[in-house]
XYZ file of C-alpha atoms in Angstrom:
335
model
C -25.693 -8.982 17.296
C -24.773 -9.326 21.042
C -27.074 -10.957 23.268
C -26.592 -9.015 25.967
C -27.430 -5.763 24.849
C -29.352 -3.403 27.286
C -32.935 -3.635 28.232
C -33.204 -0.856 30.807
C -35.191 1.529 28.582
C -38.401 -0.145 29.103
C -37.811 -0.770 32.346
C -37.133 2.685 33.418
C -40.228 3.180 31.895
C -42.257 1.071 33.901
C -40.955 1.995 36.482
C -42.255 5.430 36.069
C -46.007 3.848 35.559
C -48.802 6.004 37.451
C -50.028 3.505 40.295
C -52.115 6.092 42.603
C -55.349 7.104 41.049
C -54.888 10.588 42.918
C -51.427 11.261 40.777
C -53.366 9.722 37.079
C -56.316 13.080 37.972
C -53.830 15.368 38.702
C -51.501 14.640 35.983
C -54.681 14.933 33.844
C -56.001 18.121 35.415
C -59.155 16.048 36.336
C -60.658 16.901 39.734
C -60.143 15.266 42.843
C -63.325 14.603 44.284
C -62.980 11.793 41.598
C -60.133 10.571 43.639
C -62.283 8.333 46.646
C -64.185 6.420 43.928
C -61.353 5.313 41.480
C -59.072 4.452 45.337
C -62.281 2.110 46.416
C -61.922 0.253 43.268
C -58.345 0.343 42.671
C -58.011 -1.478 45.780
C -59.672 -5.087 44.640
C -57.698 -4.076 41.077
C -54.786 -1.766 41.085
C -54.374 0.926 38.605
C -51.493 0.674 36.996
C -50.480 3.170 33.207
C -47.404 3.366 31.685
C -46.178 6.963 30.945
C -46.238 6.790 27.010
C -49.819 5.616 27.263
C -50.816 8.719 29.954
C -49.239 10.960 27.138
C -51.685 10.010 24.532
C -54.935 10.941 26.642
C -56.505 14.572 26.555
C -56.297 16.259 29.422
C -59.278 17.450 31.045
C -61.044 14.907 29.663
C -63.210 12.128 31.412
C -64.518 10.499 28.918
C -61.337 10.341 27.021
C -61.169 6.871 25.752
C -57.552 5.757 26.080
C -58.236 6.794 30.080
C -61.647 4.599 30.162
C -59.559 1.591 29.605
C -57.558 2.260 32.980
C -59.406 4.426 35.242
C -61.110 2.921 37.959
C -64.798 3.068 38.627
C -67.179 2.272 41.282
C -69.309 0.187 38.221
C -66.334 -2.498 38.709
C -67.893 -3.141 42.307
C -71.627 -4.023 41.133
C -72.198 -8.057 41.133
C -74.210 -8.465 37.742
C -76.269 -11.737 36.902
C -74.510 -13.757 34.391
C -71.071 -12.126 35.293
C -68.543 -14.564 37.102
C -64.902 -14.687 37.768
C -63.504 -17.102 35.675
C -65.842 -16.659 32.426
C -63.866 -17.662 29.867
C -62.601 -21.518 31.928
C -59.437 -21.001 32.015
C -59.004 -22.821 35.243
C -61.112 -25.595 34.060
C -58.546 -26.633 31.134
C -55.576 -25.599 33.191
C -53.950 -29.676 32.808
C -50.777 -28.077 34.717
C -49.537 -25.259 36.673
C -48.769 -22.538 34.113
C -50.501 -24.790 31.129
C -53.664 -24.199 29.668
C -55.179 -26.448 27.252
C -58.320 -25.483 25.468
C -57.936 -26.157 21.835
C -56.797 -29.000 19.632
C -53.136 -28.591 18.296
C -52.070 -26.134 21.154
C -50.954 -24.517 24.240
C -51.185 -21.577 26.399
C -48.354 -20.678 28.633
C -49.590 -17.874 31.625
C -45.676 -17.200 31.297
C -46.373 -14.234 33.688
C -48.587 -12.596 35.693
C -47.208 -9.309 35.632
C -48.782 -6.591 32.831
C -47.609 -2.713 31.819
C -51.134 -1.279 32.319
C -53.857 -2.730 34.148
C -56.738 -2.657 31.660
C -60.114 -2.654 33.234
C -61.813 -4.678 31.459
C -59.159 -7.672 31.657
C -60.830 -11.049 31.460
C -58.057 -12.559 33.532
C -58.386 -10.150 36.509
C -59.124 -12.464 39.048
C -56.825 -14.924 37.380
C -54.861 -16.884 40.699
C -51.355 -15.991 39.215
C -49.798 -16.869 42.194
C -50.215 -20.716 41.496
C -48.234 -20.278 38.578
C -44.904 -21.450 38.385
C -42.250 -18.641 39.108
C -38.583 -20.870 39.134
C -37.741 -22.174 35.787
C -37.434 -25.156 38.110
C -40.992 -25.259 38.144
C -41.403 -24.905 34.841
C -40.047 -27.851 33.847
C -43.473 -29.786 34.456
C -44.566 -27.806 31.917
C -41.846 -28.137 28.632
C -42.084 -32.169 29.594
C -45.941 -32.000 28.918
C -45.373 -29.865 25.849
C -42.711 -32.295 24.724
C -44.523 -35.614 25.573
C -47.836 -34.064 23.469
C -47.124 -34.450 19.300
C -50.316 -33.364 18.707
C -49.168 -29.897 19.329
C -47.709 -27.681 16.832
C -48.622 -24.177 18.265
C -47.550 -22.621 21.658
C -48.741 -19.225 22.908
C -47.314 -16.998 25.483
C -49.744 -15.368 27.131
C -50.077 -14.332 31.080
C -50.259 -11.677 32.443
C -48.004 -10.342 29.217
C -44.942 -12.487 28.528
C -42.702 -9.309 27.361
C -42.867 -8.595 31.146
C -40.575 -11.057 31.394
C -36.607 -9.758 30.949
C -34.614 -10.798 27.889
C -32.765 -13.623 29.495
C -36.206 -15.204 31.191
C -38.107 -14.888 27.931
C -34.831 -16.184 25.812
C -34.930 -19.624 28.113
C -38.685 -19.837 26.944
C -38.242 -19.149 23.330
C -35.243 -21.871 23.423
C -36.912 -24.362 25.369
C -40.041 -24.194 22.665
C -37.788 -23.720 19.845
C -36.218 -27.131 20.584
C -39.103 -29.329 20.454
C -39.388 -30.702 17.105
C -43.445 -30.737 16.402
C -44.125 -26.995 17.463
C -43.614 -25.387 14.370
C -45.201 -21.828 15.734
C -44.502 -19.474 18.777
C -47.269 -17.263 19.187
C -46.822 -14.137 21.827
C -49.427 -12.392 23.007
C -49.125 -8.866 24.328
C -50.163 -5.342 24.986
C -46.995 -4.015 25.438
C -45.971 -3.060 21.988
C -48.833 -0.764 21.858
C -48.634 0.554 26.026
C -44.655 0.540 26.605
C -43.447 0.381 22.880
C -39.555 0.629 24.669
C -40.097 -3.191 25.176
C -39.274 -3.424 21.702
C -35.587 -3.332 21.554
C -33.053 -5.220 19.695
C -32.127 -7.317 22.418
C -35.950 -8.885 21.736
C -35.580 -8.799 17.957
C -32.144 -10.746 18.169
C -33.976 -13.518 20.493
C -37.300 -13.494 17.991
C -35.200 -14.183 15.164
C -33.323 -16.791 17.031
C -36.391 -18.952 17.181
C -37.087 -18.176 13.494
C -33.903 -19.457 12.852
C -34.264 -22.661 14.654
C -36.923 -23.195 12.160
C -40.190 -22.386 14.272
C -42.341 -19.303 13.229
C -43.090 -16.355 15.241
C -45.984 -14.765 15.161
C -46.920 -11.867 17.554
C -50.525 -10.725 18.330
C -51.146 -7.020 19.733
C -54.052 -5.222 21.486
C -54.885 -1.747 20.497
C -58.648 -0.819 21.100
C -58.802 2.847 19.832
C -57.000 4.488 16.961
C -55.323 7.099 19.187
C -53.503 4.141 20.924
C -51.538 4.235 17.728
C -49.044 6.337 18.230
C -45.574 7.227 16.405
C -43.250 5.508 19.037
C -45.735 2.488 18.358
C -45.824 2.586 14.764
C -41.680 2.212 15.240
C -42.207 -0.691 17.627
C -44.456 -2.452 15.089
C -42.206 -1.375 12.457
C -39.079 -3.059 14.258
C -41.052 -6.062 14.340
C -42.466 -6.395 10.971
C -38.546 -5.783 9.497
C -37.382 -8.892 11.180
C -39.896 -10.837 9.355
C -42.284 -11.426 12.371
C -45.959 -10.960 11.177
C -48.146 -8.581 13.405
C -51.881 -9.537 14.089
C -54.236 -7.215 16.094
C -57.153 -8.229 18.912
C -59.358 -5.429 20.102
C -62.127 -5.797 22.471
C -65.756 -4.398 22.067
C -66.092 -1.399 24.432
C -69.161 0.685 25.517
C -68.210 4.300 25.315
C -64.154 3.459 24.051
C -64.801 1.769 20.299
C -68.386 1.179 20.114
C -69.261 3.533 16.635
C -67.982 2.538 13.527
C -65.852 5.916 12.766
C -63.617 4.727 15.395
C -63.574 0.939 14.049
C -62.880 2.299 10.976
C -60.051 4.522 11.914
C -58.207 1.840 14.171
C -58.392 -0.248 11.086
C -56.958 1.863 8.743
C -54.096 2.603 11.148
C -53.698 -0.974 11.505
C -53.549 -2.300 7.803
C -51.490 1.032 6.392
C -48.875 -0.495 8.872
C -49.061 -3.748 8.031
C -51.056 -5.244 11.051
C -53.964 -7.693 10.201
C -56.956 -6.320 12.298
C -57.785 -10.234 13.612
C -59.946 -10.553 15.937
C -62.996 -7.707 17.833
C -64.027 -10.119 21.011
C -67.376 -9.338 22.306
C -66.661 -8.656 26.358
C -66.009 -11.693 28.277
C -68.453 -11.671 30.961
C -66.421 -11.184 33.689
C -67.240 -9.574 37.512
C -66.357 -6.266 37.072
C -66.607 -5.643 33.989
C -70.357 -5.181 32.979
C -70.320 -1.433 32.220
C -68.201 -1.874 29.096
C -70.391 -4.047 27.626
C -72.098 -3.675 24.174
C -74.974 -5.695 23.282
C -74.068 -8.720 20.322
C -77.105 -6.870 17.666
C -74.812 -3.793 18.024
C -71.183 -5.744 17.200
C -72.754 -6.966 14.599
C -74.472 -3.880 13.176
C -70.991 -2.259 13.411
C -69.219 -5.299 11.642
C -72.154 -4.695 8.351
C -71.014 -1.314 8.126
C -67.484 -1.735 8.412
C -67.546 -4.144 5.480
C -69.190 -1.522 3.258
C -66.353 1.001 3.968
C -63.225 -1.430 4.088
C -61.727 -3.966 2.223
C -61.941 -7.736 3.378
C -58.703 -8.318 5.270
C -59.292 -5.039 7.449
C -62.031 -6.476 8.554
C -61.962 -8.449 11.852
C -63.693 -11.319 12.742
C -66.212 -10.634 15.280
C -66.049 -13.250 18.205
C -66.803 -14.798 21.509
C -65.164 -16.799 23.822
C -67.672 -19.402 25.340
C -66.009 -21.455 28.193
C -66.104 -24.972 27.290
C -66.204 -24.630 23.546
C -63.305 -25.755 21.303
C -63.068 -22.690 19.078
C -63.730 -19.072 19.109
C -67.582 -18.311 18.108
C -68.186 -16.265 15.588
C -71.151 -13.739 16.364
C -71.304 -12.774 12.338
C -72.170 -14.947 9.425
């Protein structure tokens, strides 16, 4: 397969993304007077929604769930008690520019600060991604830590999303991680399979398998909240991915008013496992400013996590978790 086979799909459709809360209303035939509220707040966070994600919202529809997730609201403004900017410490285990280390046996790269949709609820939206590294230059800091460190087997590329980056930025990653002997796993975080499911192309596939070749696993994680996220042109994306022999693992996040009954737990994992996907991980909100009206008290995650195991089998089931700065693992909130 060549390896310079076109990319501009996905890119075309980015650059079509809705970035003016005014034009996301109209194109839902939501009224304006909604328009000065969602502008206040877009300014500290900027709305940004890929067109195939705008096409699988009802129109008309406030409370539509997919359009909860990216519409901005004047809650996002409130300063709550117990809310902070960096809840999660990821500048506290951040050992280099563009390297976060927070659990034994591996490594986070914020390979990019860049994202497809602009989720409101993002733990990482005050994130300073402009002290990142941007030349691969300045990476290089970076792959001499990772190859210095033995007692890491596991990198993750995270941001930002990574598949923001183009095909021949994101091959020099994979290449540069495939090539150091004790990481025997490439994990990649993103959203984008599920919000701008053009990013998967072969182009992406060829340089996936590439790094499976080399003899380092690849394992990619997604982030699909809602059943209706779930789409045909994403099932095909997933699909594409599962073929080349890359396993598919799903992280959804708690939401008040988006996921927060069981029907629609239920439903998002049965879409997930009848296509393969491991439902992995429901987070409990991280407790970050902004972010406070999506939050669902722990009694209720929990509640919802008993019921779910009555109605699905074991493996659809995700583990219920928080993310407590300082700790060495994810916590589990269920026994």
């Amino acid at each position: 397969m060549s390896s310079t086979l076109p990319e501009t799909t996905w890119q075309q459709s980015l650059a079509q993304s809705i970035r003016d809360p005014r034009e996301l209303l109209a194109r839902l035939g939501l009224p304006e007077a909604l328009f000065p509220a969602a502008e206040k707040s877009a300014l500290l966070f900027p709305l940004m929604v890929p067109p195939s994600f705008l096409a699988r919202m009802e129109p008309g529809k406030l409370q539509d769930p997919l359009l909860r997730q990216v519409l901005p609201h004047l809650n996002e403004q409130e300063q709550v008690p117990g809310f902070s900017l960096d809840a999660v410490g990821d500048l506290q285990v951040r050992s280099t520019p563009g390297l976060l280390q927070k659990y034994q046996g591996r490594a986070l790269l914020i390979a990019s600060g860049a994202c497809a949709i602009h989720c409101r609820y993002c733990f990482r939206r005050h994130y300073p991604y402009g002290e990142e590294p941007r030349t691969l230059a300045e990476w290089e800091s970076v792959w001499r830590a990772l190859e210095q460190d033995e007692s890491l087997h596991e990198v993750i590329l995270s941001g930002g999303d990574p598949l923001m980056l183009t095909d021949a930025r994101l091959r020099v990653f994979c290449e540069r991680i495939a090539a150091i002997p004790h990481v025997k796993r490439l994990r990649i975080h993103s959203r984008l399979p599920v919000v701008l499911p053009d990013r998967i192309h072969p182009g992406l596939i060829e340089i996936l398998e590439q790094v499976k070749s080399a003899g380092t696993t690849v394992w990619m994680v997604i982030h699909a909240n809602h059943p209706r996220e779930i789409s045909g042109d994403v099932e095909q994306a997933i699909q594409q991915l599962m073929q080349s022999g890359i396993p598919v693992l799903n992280q959804a996040v708690l939401l008040k008013g988006i996921n927060d009954d069981v029907d629609t737990l239920e439903a998002l994992c049965e879409k997930l496992i009848n296509l393969g996907v491991m439902p992995y991980y429901l987070h409990q909100l991280d407790r970050v400013s902004g972010v406070a009206h999506f939050e669902v008290p722990e009694e209720q995650g929990r509640a919802l996590i008993r019921e779910l195991r009555t109605r699905l089998p074991g493996y659809a089931v995700p583990q219920y978790v928080r993310e407590i700065s300082g700790e060495p693992h994810k916590t589990p909130l269920t026994d």
